[in-house]
Short mmCIF file of C-alpha atoms in Angstrom, two decimals:
data_model
loop_
_atom_site.label_atom_id
_atom_site.label_comp_id
_atom_site.label_asym_id
_atom_site.label_seq_id
_atom_site.Cartn_x
_atom_site.Cartn_y
_atom_site.Cartn_z
CA MET A 24 87.08 105.91 74.77
CA ARG A 25 86.46 107.42 78.15
CA LYS A 26 89.49 107.56 80.43
CA LEU A 27 90.04 107.01 84.13
CA VAL A 28 92.08 109.64 85.93
CA PHE A 29 94.29 108.85 88.89
CA SER A 30 92.06 110.65 91.39
CA LEU A 31 89.44 107.94 90.84
CA LEU A 32 91.75 105.12 91.83
CA ILE A 33 90.99 105.57 95.51
CA VAL A 34 87.59 103.94 94.95
CA VAL A 35 87.70 100.46 96.46
CA VAL A 36 85.72 98.07 94.31
CA LEU A 37 84.74 94.46 94.90
CA SER A 38 83.13 92.21 92.29
CA THR A 39 82.70 89.15 94.51
CA ALA A 40 80.92 88.65 97.80
CA CYS A 41 80.38 85.89 100.33
CA LEU A 42 77.06 84.07 100.38
CA SER A 43 74.69 83.52 103.28
CA THR A 44 71.62 81.29 103.36
CA SER A 45 67.97 82.11 103.93
CA GLY A 46 64.54 80.81 102.93
CA THR A 47 63.20 79.35 99.66
CA THR A 48 63.06 80.69 96.11
CA GLY A 49 59.80 82.25 94.98
CA THR A 50 57.86 81.83 91.75
CA LYS A 51 59.08 83.26 88.46
CA ILE A 52 57.33 86.31 86.99
CA SER A 53 57.89 88.45 83.90
CA VAL A 54 60.40 91.27 83.47
CA VAL A 55 59.86 94.26 85.75
CA ASP A 56 60.15 97.54 83.85
CA ARG A 57 61.81 100.19 86.04
CA GLY A 58 61.38 102.87 83.42
CA GLU A 59 63.94 105.63 82.95
CA TYR A 60 66.41 106.69 85.62
CA ASN A 61 67.76 110.05 84.48
CA PRO A 62 68.39 112.37 87.46
CA LYS A 63 70.51 114.85 85.47
CA LEU A 64 68.02 114.92 82.58
CA VAL A 65 70.54 114.06 79.88
CA SER A 66 69.26 113.76 76.33
CA LYS A 67 67.66 110.53 75.10
CA GLU A 68 70.68 109.94 72.87
CA GLU A 69 72.90 109.68 75.97
CA LEU A 70 70.91 106.85 77.57
CA CYS A 71 71.40 103.08 77.49
CA THR A 72 69.58 99.98 78.74
CA LEU A 73 70.49 97.81 81.73
CA ASN A 74 68.95 94.36 82.17
CA ILE A 75 69.28 93.07 85.74
CA ASP A 76 69.42 89.37 86.59
CA LYS A 77 66.42 88.26 88.65
CA PHE A 78 68.66 87.35 91.58
CA VAL A 79 70.48 90.70 91.60
CA GLY A 80 69.28 93.85 93.32
CA VAL A 81 70.62 97.39 92.98
CA SER A 82 70.30 99.74 95.95
CA LYS A 83 72.51 102.64 94.82
CA PHE A 84 73.40 104.25 91.50
CA ASP A 85 76.51 106.35 92.06
CA ASP A 86 75.68 108.08 95.37
CA GLU A 87 71.91 108.04 94.99
CA LYS A 88 69.60 105.44 96.49
CA VAL A 89 67.48 103.38 94.09
CA ALA A 90 65.12 100.46 94.71
CA TRP A 91 65.79 98.03 91.88
CA PHE A 92 65.11 94.87 93.87
CA LEU A 93 62.15 92.64 94.72
CA PRO A 94 60.88 90.53 97.63
CA LYS A 95 62.18 86.95 97.56
CA LYS A 96 58.76 85.56 96.56
CA GLU A 97 58.58 87.89 93.55
CA LEU A 98 62.10 87.59 92.13
CA ALA A 99 62.20 88.50 88.44
CA PRO A 100 64.47 90.11 85.83
CA GLN A 101 64.40 93.90 85.75
CA GLU A 102 65.03 96.45 83.03
CA VAL A 103 65.95 100.11 83.48
CA ILE A 104 67.06 102.93 81.18
CA ILE A 105 70.12 104.72 82.61
CA PRO A 106 72.57 107.47 81.60
CA SER A 107 75.73 106.42 79.79
CA GLY A 108 79.13 107.01 81.38
CA LEU A 109 81.20 105.63 84.24
CA HIS A 110 78.97 104.59 87.15
CA VAL A 111 79.25 102.83 90.50
CA LEU A 112 76.37 100.50 91.38
CA SER A 113 75.75 99.04 94.83
CA VAL A 114 74.45 95.51 94.20
CA ASN A 115 73.53 92.42 96.17
CA TYR A 116 72.61 88.83 95.32
CA ASN A 117 69.51 87.06 96.65
CA ASP A 118 68.07 83.89 95.12
CA GLY A 119 65.78 83.21 98.07
CA ASP A 120 68.12 80.63 99.56
CA ARG A 121 71.40 82.55 99.43
CA PHE A 122 72.14 86.24 99.68
CA THR A 123 74.96 88.78 100.03
CA LEU A 124 75.27 92.18 101.57
CA PRO A 125 75.48 95.08 99.10
CA PHE A 126 78.87 95.64 97.42
CA PRO A 127 80.01 98.09 94.71
CA VAL A 128 80.71 97.37 91.05
CA VAL A 129 81.93 99.88 88.46
CA GLY A 130 80.98 99.87 84.79
CA LEU A 131 81.56 102.07 81.76
CA PHE A 132 78.26 102.37 79.88
CA VAL A 133 78.14 103.59 76.27
CA LYS A 134 75.14 105.50 74.94
CA GLY A 135 72.65 103.51 72.88
CA LYS A 136 73.99 100.14 74.03
CA GLU A 137 72.27 97.37 76.00
CA TYR A 138 73.88 95.68 78.99
CA SER A 139 73.17 92.77 81.33
CA LEU A 140 74.02 92.76 85.03
CA THR A 141 74.58 89.07 85.71
CA ALA A 142 75.57 86.84 88.62
CA ARG A 143 76.90 83.31 89.01
CA ILE A 144 77.76 81.14 91.98
CA ASP A 145 81.41 80.10 92.35
CA GLY A 146 81.76 77.86 95.39
CA LYS A 147 80.72 79.92 98.37
CA ARG A 148 80.99 83.21 96.53
CA VAL A 149 78.89 85.04 93.99
CA LYS A 150 80.58 86.75 91.05
CA VAL A 151 78.85 89.66 89.37
CA ASP A 152 79.57 91.02 85.90
CA ILE A 153 78.18 93.67 83.57
CA VAL A 154 78.37 92.62 79.93
CA ASP A 155 77.52 94.14 76.56
CA THR A 156 74.58 92.02 75.40
CA GLU A 157 75.67 92.29 71.77
CA THR A 158 79.35 91.40 72.13
CA GLY A 159 79.44 89.60 75.47
CA ASP A 160 82.36 91.80 76.56
CA SER A 161 82.61 92.84 80.20
CA ILE A 162 82.45 96.58 80.87
CA MET A 163 83.45 96.27 84.52
CA LEU A 164 86.60 97.78 85.94
CA ASP A 165 89.39 95.21 86.42
CA THR A 166 89.93 95.61 90.15
CA ALA A 167 92.86 93.18 90.29
CA LYS A 168 94.84 95.49 88.01
CA LEU A 169 93.68 98.53 89.96
CA LYS A 170 94.97 97.06 93.23
CA GLY A 171 98.27 95.98 91.69
CA GLU A 172 97.46 92.27 91.85
CA ASP A 173 97.96 91.75 88.12
CA PRO A 174 101.48 91.17 86.71
CA SER A 175 101.05 93.67 83.86
CA ILE A 176 103.35 96.70 83.56
CA LEU A 177 100.50 99.15 84.17
CA SER A 178 99.21 97.33 87.24
CA THR A 179 102.72 97.11 88.70
CA TYR A 180 103.25 100.83 88.06
CA ILE A 181 100.04 101.63 89.93
CA LYS A 182 101.08 99.43 92.86
CA LYS A 183 104.74 100.45 93.10
CA ILE A 184 104.75 104.10 92.00
CA LEU A 185 101.25 105.60 92.29
CA ASN A 186 99.55 103.90 95.23
CA PRO A 187 102.27 104.70 97.83
CA THR A 188 101.66 108.43 97.28
CA MET A 189 97.91 108.21 97.85
CA ASP A 190 96.54 110.20 100.79
CA GLU A 191 95.75 107.03 102.72
CA VAL A 192 99.42 105.93 102.58
CA GLY A 193 101.26 109.24 102.45
CA HIS A 194 104.65 107.97 101.26
CA SER A 195 106.98 109.33 98.57
CA VAL A 196 108.58 107.47 95.66
CA VAL A 197 111.98 108.48 94.29
CA LEU A 198 113.14 107.65 90.74
CA GLU A 199 116.87 108.21 90.29
CA ASN A 200 119.66 107.72 87.76
CA ASP A 201 123.03 109.40 87.16
CA ASP A 202 121.45 112.49 85.62
CA TYR A 203 118.05 113.03 87.25
CA ARG A 204 116.06 112.56 90.43
CA ILE A 205 112.26 112.59 90.21
CA THR A 206 110.30 112.49 93.46
CA PHE A 207 106.59 111.74 93.56
CA LEU A 208 104.93 113.09 96.70
CA PRO A 209 101.43 112.90 98.20
CA ASP A 210 98.78 115.35 97.00
CA MET A 211 99.77 114.69 93.36
CA VAL A 212 102.99 116.70 93.70
CA PHE A 213 106.31 115.98 91.98
CA ASN A 214 109.74 117.53 91.87
CA LEU A 215 112.47 116.94 89.30
CA GLU A 216 116.15 117.68 89.85
CA VAL A 217 118.89 117.86 87.22
CA LYS A 218 121.88 116.54 89.17
CA LYS A 219 124.65 118.16 87.11
CA THR A 220 123.26 121.69 87.41
CA GLY A 221 121.22 121.44 90.60
CA GLU A 222 118.22 122.88 88.75
CA LYS A 223 114.90 121.84 90.28
CA VAL A 224 111.31 122.16 89.13
CA ILE A 225 108.14 121.37 91.06
CA GLY A 226 104.55 120.85 90.04
CA ARG A 227 101.62 118.46 90.00
CA LYS A 228 101.33 115.06 88.40
CA GLY A 229 98.38 113.41 86.71
CA PHE A 230 97.75 109.92 85.45
CA GLU A 231 95.20 108.63 82.97
CA MET A 232 94.46 105.17 81.64
CA ASP A 233 91.95 103.60 79.30
CA PHE A 234 89.12 101.61 80.85
CA SER A 235 90.63 98.29 79.76
CA MET A 236 93.72 99.24 81.79
CA LYS A 237 95.97 98.20 78.92
CA SER A 238 97.60 101.61 78.52
CA GLY A 239 98.17 104.72 80.59
CA LYS A 240 100.00 108.04 80.52
CA SER A 241 101.50 110.24 83.21
CA TYR A 242 101.56 114.03 83.01
CA LEU A 243 103.91 116.37 84.89
CA LEU A 244 102.87 120.03 84.91
CA ILE A 245 105.36 122.54 86.32
CA SER A 246 103.35 124.83 88.60
CA ASP A 247 103.25 126.71 91.89
CA VAL A 248 101.61 124.09 94.10
CA SER A 249 100.92 126.68 96.80
CA LYS A 250 98.62 128.48 94.36
CA MET A 251 97.29 125.58 92.28
CA SER A 252 95.33 123.12 94.41
CA ARG A 253 94.92 119.49 93.46
CA ASP A 254 91.30 120.14 92.46
CA ASP A 255 92.33 123.09 90.29
CA PHE A 256 95.00 120.94 88.67
CA LEU A 257 92.46 118.24 87.81
CA THR A 258 89.65 120.51 86.66
CA LYS A 259 91.15 123.79 85.46
CA SER A 260 94.79 123.35 84.41
CA ASN A 261 94.19 121.41 81.17
CA TYR A 262 97.24 119.41 82.25
CA LYS A 263 97.02 116.91 79.39
CA GLU A 264 97.68 119.72 76.92
CA ASN A 265 99.94 121.90 79.05
CA ALA A 266 102.17 119.33 80.78
CA GLN A 267 105.86 119.81 80.06
CA TYR A 268 106.49 116.08 80.51
CA ILE A 269 104.32 113.21 79.28
CA TYR A 270 105.47 109.61 79.58
CA THR A 271 104.43 105.98 79.48
CA VAL A 272 106.07 103.06 81.29
CA SER A 273 107.77 100.51 79.02
CA GLU A 274 109.40 98.34 81.71
CA ILE A 275 109.16 97.94 85.47
CA SER A 276 110.69 95.48 87.93
CA GLU A 277 110.97 95.40 91.72
CA THR A 278 113.77 97.98 91.64
CA GLU A 279 113.92 99.62 88.19
CA ILE A 280 111.58 101.43 85.82
CA VAL A 281 111.93 102.63 82.23
CA LEU A 282 110.01 105.74 81.17
CA LYS A 283 109.33 106.59 77.55
CA PHE A 284 108.70 110.32 77.14
CA GLU A 285 106.25 111.49 74.49
CA LYS A 286 106.91 115.06 75.56
CA GLN A 287 109.89 116.29 77.54
CA LYS A 288 111.01 119.82 78.24
CA ASP A 289 114.77 119.45 78.48
CA LEU A 290 115.71 115.86 79.28
CA SER A 291 118.72 114.24 77.65
CA ASP A 292 116.74 111.44 76.00
CA THR A 293 113.21 110.22 75.37
CA ILE A 294 113.82 106.84 77.03
CA LEU A 295 115.26 106.90 80.55
CA ARG A 296 115.93 104.11 83.04
CA PHE A 297 115.70 104.77 86.78
CA LYS A 298 116.11 102.88 90.00
CA TYR A 299 113.23 103.59 92.35
CA ARG A 300 112.52 103.35 96.05
CA GLU A 301 109.64 104.12 98.39
CA ILE A 302 110.22 106.49 101.30
CA GLU A 303 107.95 106.59 104.34
#
């Protein structure tokens, strides 16, 4: 399954929007065929089908403008063939009486599959979803987990450990026990100190999770950060294979975290408990 890397977490995604009111609903017509949208000319085998609810319009696909919407008197379902992969769609709702401004949704589309972009009214808000038409499963990114609003271990880790070091915040997070001190810094930098010997290593850190956000791994690659940029780390370092330290989070509270190392260069154990704190 395709993974999400930490550099993508800065995307702010909303799946609900406030409603406004307008005129009256138009007459129903048949499905509008939008043909094939394939700007990178990927092979036919890499494409999939997206059915769009008649009250939903799409104005952007990733960063490119599209015109998958209709006038209010001609509202109808739409169908378009799109590339598979992880994509951001800018959508809006308009049933002729109520409408929203465009807002982004993110979905992971699998080649050969068929999906439905749907909308439903919930009080004064509209909720949009993208579902696999065969299984009914949502393929949209769980933004509550991404923003740390979910009580799961992974969501809490993102909120407490990863998000403070994002460029927009610029803080550091220190994990410390009797033997080690690990500091996570902005720009995807880390340093690790062995307290007993004073030995220190520095490098860049990566994070990857599955699209369901049920599991994730962190990667620490010892490197010269003055020579290896963040972009080079993400695209050229092959950090998932070369990292000296790879860990998952097995527990996290407001003050403590337990890391389970799948790969560790010279640590005393594979399961380590730390107290952590955020530093401005």
